[in-house]
XYZ file of C-alpha atoms in Angstrom:
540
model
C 23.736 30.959 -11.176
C 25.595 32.827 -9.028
C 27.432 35.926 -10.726
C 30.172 38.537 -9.024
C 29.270 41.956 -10.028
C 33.161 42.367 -11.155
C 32.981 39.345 -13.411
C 33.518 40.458 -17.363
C 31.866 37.690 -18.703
C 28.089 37.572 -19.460
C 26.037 37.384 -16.046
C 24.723 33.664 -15.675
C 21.503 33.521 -13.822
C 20.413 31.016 -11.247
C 18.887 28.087 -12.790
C 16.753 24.934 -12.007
C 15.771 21.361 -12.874
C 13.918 22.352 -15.721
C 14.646 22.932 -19.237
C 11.912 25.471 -20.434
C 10.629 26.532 -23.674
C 11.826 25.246 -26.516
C 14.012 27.551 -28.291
C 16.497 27.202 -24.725
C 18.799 24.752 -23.554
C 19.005 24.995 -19.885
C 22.242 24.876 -18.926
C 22.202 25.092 -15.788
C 6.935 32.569 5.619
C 7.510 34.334 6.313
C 5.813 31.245 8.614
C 2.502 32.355 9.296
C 2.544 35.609 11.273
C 1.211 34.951 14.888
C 0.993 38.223 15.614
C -1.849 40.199 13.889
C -0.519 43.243 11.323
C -1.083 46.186 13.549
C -1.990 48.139 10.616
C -5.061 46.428 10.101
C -8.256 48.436 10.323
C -9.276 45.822 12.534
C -6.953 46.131 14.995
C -6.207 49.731 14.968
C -7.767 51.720 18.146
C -10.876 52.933 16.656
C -11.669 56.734 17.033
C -13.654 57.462 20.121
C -17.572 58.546 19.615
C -17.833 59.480 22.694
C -15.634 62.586 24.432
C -14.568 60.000 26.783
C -12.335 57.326 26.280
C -13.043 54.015 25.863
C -12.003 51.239 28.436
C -10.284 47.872 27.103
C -13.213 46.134 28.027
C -15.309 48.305 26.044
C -12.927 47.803 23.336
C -12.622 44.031 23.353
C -16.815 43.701 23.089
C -16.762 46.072 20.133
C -14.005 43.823 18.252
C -15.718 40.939 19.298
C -18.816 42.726 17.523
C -17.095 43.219 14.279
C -15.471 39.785 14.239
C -19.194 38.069 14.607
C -20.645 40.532 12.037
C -18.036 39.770 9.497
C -18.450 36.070 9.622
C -22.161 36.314 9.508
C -22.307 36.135 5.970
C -19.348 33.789 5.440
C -21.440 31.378 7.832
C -24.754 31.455 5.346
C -22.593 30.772 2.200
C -20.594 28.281 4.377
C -24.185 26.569 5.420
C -25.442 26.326 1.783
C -22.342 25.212 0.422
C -22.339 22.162 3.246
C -25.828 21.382 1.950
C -24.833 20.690 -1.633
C -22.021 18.217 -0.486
C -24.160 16.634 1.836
C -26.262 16.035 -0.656
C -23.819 14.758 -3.025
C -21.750 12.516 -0.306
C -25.227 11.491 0.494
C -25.512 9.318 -2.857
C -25.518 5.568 -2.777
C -21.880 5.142 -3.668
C -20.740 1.436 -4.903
C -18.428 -0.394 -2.063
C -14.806 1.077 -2.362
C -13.712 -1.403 0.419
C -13.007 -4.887 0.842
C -11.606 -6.991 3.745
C -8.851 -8.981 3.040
C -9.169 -12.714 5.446
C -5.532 -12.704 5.175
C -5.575 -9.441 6.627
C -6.770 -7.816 9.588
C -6.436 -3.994 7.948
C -9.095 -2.634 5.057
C -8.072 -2.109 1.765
C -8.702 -0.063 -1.320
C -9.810 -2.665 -3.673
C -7.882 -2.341 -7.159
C -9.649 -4.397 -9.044
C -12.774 -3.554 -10.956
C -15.584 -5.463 -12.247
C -16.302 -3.920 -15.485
C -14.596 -3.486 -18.986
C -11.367 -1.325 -19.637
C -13.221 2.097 -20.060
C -12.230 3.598 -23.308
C -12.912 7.945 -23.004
C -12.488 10.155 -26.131
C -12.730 13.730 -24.687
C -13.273 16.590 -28.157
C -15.013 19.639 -28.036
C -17.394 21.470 -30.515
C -18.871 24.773 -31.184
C -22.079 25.358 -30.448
C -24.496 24.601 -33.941
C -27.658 22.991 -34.478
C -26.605 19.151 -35.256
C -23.066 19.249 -34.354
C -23.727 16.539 -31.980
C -24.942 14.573 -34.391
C -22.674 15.026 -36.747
C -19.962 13.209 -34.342
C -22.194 10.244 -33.220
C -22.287 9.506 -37.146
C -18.582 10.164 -36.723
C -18.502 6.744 -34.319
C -20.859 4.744 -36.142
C -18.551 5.012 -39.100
C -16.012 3.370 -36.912
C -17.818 1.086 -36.188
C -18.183 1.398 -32.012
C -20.655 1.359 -29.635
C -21.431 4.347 -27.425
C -21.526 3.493 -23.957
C -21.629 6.379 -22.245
C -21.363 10.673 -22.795
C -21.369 13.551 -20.403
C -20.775 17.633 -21.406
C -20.155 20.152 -19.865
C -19.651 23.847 -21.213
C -16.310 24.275 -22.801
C -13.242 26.155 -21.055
C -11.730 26.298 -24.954
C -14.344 26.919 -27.378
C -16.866 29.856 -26.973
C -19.736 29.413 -27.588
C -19.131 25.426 -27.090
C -19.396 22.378 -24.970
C -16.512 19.578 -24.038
C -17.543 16.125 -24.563
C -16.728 13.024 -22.581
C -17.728 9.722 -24.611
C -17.017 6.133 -23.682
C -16.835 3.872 -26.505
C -16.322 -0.276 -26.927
C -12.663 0.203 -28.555
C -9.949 -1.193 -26.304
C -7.552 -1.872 -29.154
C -4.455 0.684 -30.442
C -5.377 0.566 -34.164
C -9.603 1.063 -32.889
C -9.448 4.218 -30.662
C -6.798 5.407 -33.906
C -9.746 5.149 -36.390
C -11.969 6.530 -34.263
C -10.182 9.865 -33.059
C -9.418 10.547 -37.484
C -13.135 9.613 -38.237
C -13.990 12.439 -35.208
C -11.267 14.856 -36.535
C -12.855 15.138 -39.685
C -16.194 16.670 -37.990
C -15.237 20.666 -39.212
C -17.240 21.609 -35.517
C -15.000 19.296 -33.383
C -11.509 20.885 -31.632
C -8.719 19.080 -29.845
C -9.627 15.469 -29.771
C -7.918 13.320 -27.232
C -7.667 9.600 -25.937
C -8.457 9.325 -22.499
C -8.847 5.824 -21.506
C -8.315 4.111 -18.562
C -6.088 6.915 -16.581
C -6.013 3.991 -13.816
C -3.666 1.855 -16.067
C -1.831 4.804 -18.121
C -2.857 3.655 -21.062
C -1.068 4.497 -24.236
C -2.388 5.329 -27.721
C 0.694 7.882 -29.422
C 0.343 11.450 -29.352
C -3.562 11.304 -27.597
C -3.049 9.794 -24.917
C -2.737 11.305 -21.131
C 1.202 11.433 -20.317
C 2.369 9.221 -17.784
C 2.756 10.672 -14.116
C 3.865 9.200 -10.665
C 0.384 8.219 -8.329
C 2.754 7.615 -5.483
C 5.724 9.374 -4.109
C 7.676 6.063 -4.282
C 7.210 6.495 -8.081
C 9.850 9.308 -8.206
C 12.417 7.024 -7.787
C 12.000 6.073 -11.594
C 13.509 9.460 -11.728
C 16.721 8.453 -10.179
C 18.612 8.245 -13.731
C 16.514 10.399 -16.077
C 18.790 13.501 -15.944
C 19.663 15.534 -18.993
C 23.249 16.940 -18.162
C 25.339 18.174 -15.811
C 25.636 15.489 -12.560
C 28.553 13.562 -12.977
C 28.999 14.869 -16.806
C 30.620 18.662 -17.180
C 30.086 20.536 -20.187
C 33.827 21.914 -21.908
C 32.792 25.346 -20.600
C 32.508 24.362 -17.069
C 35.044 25.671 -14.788
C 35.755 22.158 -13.444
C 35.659 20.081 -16.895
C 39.596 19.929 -16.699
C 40.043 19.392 -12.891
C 40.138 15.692 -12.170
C 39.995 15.630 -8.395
C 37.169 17.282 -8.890
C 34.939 15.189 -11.419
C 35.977 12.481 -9.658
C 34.327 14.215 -6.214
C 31.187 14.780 -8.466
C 30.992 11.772 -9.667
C 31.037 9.790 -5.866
C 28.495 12.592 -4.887
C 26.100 11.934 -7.585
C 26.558 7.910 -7.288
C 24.862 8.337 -3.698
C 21.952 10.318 -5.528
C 21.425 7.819 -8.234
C 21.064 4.781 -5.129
C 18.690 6.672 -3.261
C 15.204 4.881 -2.786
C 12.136 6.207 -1.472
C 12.035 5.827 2.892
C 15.578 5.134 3.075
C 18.112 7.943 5.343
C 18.929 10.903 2.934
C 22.790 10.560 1.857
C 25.061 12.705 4.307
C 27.954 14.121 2.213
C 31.498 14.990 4.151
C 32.001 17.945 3.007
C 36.186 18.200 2.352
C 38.086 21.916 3.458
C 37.495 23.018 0.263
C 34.089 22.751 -0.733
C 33.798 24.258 2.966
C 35.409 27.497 1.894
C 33.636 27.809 -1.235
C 30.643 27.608 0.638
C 31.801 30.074 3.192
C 32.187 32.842 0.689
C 28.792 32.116 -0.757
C 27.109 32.482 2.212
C 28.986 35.267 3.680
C 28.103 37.427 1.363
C 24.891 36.468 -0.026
C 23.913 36.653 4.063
C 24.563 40.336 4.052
C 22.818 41.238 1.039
C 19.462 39.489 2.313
C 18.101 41.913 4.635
C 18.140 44.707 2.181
C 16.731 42.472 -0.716
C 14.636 39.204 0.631
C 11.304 39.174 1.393
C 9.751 38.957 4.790
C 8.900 35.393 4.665
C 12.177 34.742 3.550
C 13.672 37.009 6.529
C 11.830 34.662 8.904
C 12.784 31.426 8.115
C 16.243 31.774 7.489
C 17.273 32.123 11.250
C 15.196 29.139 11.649
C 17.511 27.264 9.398
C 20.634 28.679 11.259
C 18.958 27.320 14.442
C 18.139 24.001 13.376
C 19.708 22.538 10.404
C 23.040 23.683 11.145
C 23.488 26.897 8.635
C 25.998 28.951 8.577
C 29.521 30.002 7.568
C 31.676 27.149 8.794
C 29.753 24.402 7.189
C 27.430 22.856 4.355
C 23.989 21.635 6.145
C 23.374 18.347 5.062
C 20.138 17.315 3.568
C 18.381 14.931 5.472
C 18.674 17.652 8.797
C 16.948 20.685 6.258
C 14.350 17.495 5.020
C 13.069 16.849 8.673
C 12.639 20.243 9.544
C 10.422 21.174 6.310
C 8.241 18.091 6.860
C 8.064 19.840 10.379
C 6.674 23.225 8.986
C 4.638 22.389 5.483
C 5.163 18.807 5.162
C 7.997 19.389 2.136
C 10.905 17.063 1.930
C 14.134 17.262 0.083
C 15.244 14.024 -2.087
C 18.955 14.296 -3.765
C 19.331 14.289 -7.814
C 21.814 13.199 -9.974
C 21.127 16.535 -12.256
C 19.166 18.162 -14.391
C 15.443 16.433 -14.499
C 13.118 16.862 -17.134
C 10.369 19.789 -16.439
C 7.895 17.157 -16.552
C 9.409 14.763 -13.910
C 10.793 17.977 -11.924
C 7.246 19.496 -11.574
C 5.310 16.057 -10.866
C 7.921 15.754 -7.612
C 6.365 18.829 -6.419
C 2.990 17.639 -6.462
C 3.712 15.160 -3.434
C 5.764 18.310 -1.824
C 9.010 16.901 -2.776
C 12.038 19.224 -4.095
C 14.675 17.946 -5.894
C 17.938 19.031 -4.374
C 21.674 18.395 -5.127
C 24.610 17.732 -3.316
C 27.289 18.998 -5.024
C 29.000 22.331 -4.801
C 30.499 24.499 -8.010
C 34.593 24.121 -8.751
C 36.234 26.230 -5.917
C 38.542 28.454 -8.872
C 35.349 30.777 -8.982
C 32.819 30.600 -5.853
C 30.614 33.384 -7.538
C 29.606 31.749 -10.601
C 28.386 28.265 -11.831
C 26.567 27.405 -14.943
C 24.182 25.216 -13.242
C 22.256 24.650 -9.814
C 24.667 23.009 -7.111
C 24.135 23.201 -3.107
C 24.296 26.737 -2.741
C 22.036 27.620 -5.137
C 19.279 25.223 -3.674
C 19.829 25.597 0.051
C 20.238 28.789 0.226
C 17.878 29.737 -2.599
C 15.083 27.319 -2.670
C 14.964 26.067 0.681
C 14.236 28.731 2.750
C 10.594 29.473 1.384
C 9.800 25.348 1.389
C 9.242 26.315 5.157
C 6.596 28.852 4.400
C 2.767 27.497 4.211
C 1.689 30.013 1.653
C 4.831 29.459 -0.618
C 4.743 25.384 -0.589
C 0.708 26.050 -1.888
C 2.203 27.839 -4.109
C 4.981 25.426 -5.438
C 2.714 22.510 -5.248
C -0.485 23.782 -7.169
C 2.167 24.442 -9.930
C 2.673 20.254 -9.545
C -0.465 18.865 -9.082
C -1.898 21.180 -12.273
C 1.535 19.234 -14.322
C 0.147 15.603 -13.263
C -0.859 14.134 -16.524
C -0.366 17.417 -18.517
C 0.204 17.851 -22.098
C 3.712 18.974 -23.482
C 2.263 22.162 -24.060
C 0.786 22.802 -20.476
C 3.877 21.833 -19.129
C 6.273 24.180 -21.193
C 3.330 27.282 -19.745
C 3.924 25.636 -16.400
C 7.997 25.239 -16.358
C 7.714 29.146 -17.163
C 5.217 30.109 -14.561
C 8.030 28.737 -12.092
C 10.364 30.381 -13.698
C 8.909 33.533 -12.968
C 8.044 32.652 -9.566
C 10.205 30.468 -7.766
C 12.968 30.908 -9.490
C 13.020 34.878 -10.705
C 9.578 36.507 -8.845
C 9.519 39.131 -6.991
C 6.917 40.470 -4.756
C 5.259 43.508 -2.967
C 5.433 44.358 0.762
C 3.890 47.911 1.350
C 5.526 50.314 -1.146
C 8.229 47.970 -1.455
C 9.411 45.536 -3.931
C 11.743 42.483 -2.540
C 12.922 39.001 -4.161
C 11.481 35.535 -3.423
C 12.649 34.049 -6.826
C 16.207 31.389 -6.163
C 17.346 32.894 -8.966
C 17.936 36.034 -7.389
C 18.358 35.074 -3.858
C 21.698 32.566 -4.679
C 23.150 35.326 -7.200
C 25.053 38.698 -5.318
C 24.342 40.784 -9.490
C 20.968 40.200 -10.228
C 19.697 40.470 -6.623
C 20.560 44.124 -6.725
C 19.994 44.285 -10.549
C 16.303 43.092 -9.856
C 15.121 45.756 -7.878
C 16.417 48.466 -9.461
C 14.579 50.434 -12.492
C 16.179 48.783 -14.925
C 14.400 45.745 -15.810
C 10.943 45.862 -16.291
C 8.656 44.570 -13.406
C 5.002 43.749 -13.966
C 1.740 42.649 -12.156
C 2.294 38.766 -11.847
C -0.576 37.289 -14.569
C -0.090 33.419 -14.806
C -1.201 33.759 -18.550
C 0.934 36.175 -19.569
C 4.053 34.405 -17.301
C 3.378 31.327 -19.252
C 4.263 32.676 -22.524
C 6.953 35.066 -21.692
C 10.183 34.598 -23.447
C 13.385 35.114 -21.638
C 17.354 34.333 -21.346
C 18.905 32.328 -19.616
C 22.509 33.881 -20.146
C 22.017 37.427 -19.052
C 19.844 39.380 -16.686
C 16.063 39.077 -17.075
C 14.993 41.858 -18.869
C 11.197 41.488 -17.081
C 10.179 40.458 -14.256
C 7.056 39.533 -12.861
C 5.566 40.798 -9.202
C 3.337 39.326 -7.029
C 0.799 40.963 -4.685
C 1.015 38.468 -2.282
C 2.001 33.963 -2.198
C -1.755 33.726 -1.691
C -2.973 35.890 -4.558
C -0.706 33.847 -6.759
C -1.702 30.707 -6.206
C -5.556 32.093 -6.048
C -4.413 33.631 -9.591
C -2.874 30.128 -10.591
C -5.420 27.923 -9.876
C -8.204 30.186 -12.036
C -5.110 29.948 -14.682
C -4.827 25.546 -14.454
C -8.468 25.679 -14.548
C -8.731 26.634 -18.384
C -5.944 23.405 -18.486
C -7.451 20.959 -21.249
C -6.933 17.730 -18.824
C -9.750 16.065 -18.648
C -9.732 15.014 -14.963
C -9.233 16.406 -11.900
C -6.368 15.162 -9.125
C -5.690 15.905 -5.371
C -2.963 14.728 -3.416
C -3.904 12.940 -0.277
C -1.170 13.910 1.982
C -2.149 10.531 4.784
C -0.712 8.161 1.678
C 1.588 10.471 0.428
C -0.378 9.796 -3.182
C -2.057 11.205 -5.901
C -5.926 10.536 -6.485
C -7.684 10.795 -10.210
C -10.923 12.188 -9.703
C -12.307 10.478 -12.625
C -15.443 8.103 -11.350
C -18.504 8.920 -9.480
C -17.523 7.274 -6.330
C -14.333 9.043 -6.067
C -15.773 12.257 -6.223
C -18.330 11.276 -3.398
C -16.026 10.234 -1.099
C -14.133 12.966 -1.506
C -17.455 15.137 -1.344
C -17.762 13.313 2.422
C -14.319 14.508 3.152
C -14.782 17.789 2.185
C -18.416 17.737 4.259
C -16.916 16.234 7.532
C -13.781 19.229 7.432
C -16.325 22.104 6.526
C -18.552 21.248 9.309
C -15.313 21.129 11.565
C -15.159 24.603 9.900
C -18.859 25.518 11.028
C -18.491 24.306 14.541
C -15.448 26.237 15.003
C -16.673 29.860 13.177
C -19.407 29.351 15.928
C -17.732 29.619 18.639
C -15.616 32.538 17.610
């Protein structure tokens, strides 16, 4: 992903784990700012109303002033909103707990008392007697209702979404029942839910499979698509056998990695060193000019503490311990290239997939797929930044359990983003996008006039076509890390997944909101951390 300006040959840009749409083949903090923005109206000296001026003390009462006035009214939503999840996490909730004789800890208790719950989830338009049109739907399939919530549809205007549990716990049951429901003309996009707890399976309707702990990721240890320890003819080092052979020993460490064991430390030979050198040399001077601020501020940070620099390759597990240390992210090696699905569920438990090896040293300023370089000193750097890893892992936790489509809109939102986005600072434009931060061309290509660069919209990312062989001819821009996410998370709301998850970061897993006595304990959570929030807006 890294091209040389002088290079004849058609600019390759930086790449990633994912293969996107599919028409392609992919072949390939700023920390938070302690100091407050002195350009703030509400730190700037106001003008004095008096002739004389006004003393600090004077000036610290009336900032104090304006600070208690402007959380006045954040404090009376804040007080309602507490209210309603009181009320909620207030509800007689069935025990989630049991305690184990052989065991002096407390346990989540896994099993369950009742029947394999069987969900079809369809939505209708809004006519007299479409309802009923759909129970007769289930009668002729002979099941038993057991249960059905709505709510208004996020699909089908005017409409509602339907949640119905039914007595059919067999394969060729809930397959007669979603055609006799398909052939209601009101009803849209009819899916098999079922019991998300146990990943049940019934063909195309049924909720994809996706990790619930971050140990699961290790079933991605050998689910690559290319690349790793197999070159393609057109790769510079297909006909260099020292060097396949050095791939190959690298990616064998990747593929034996388990969850909680030490990260793999790679010694580096003389060679790879140099390569490395050159990559960094130069794509270090070109980063002040181009990177964003939050980029700007972590990077000495690396230098500092995980041993970057010219003279060597950091190693992993150094980079890993210092990104728990700032946003609780943590690097895990690869083989290759992962599936968007499995790449994108990794970053829902905050975990990037990085790899080890380092492009063929005949041509240090090009490769035709990610390597060290292009991750460490791409991707890394902005894994330190709070606002950023929101960002990356919203884009995860909205792939958990998504459909192929979702996740094709999803792969391309990153695309756009963390691999290729750029964003604003004042009347600037700079690069936060891997892509462009790990390639010396389209770094200064980007933010020129050249390509066309428009207000990052997560719905119109999603569908945007683009190459993956040439420059991008668009590019998308982003006000700020926090208005994208904000804009992201309205954008995986309209998602047709019909449950909600959160990652609880104590267990390093992934919950399903999907029963009542989930969502009330989280409702408690949420209660106990906004009256922490209350107490603490007080005494401001």
């Amino acid at each position: 992903m890294i091209n040389d300006d002088e290079e004849d040959s058609a600019p390759v840009t930086g790449g990633s784990r994912l293969t996107g749409p599919a028409e392609r083949n992919l072949n390939a903090n700023r920390l938070p700012a302690f100091f407050p923005d002195v350009d703030s109206p509400m730190f700037r000296r106001p003008e004095p109303v008096f002739q004389r001026q006004k003393t600090e003390e004077e000036l610290e009462a009336d900032l104090e002033r304006t600070a208690k006035e402007m959380t006045k009214e954040y404090k009376a939503q804040l007080r309602s909103t507490v209210r309603k999840v009181q009320k909620l996490s207030d509800r007689k909730a069935p025990p989630m707990m049991h305690n184990n004789p052989q065991d002096s800890g407390t346990h989540y208790n896994a099993s369950t008392d009742r029947m394999p719950r069987t969900t079809l989830f369809f939505s209708v338009h809004d006519m007299v007697g479409a309802l009923d049109e759909c129970l007769r739907a289930l009668k002729r399939a002979s099941v038993s209702m057991t249960r059905i919530e709505s709510r208004p549809s996020k699909s089908v205007d005017p409409g509602y979404d339907f949640f119905v549990d039914v007595d059919a716990h067999t394969t060729e049951l809930v397959q007669r029942v979603i055609e006799e429901v398909k052939k209601v003309k009101v009803v849209r996009d009819v899916r098999f839910v079922g019991n998300v707890e146990e990943s049940a399976v019934v063909n195309e309707h049924a909720v994809p499979w996706f990790p619930r702990k971050v140990s699961d990721l290790d079933t991605f240890a050998e689910k690559v698509l290319e690349m790793g320890e197999e070159l393609s003819s057109d790769h510079p080092g297909a006909k260099d056998p020292v060097y396949r052979r050095r791939r190959y020993d690298i990616v064998q460490k990747a593929k034996e990695y388990r969850t909680g064991q030490p990260l793999p430390r790679i010694d580096y030979t003389p060679e790879e060193k140099e390569t490395w050198r050159q990559v960094y040399t130069r794509l270090r001077e070109m980063y002040p000019k181009y990177a964003c601020r939050e980029f700007l501020h972590v990077f000495p940070l690396l230098e500092q503490n995980c041993g970057y620099g010219p003279d060597g390759i950091p190693q992993i597990e150094d980079i890993s311990r210092f990104l728990k240390d700032c946003t609780g992210f943590t690097l895990r090696p690869v083989m290759g290239l992962l599936t968007p699905r499995d790449f994108l569920n990794s970053l829902a438990f905050r975990v990037f997939h990085s790899t080890q090896y380092i492009r063929h040293h005949s041509d240090p300023y090009y490769t035709p797929e990610p390597d060290c370089c292009h991750e460490l000193m791409g991707h890394v750097p902005l894994f330190a930044d709070p606002n950023f890893a929101e960002l990356a892992q919203e884009i995860g936790l909205a792939s958990l359990g998504a459909s192929d489509e979702d996740i094709e809109k999803l792969a391309t939102i990153f695309w756009f983003t963390a691999e290729f986005g750029l964003c604003r600072e004042g009347g600037d434009v700079r690069a936060f996008g891997a892509g462009l931060l790990s390639s010396f061309g389209e770094l200064e290509y980007a933010l020129t006039e050249k390509p066309e660069k428009r207000t990052f919209d997560p719905s119109q990312a999603a569908v945007q076509k683009y190459p993956i062989t040439q420059y991008q001819p668009v590019y998308f821009v982003a006000d700020s890390f926090r208005d994208a996410t904000s804009k992201l998370r309205e954008f995986n709301s309209m998602m047709r997944r019909p449950f909600q998850v959160r990652y609880n970061p104590y267990t390093q897993s992934v919950e399903v909101l999907d029963t009542k006595d989930k969502v009330q304990h989280f409702a408690r959570t949420i209660r106990n951390e906004m009256q922490l929030l209350a107490s603490a807006l007080e005494q401001l």
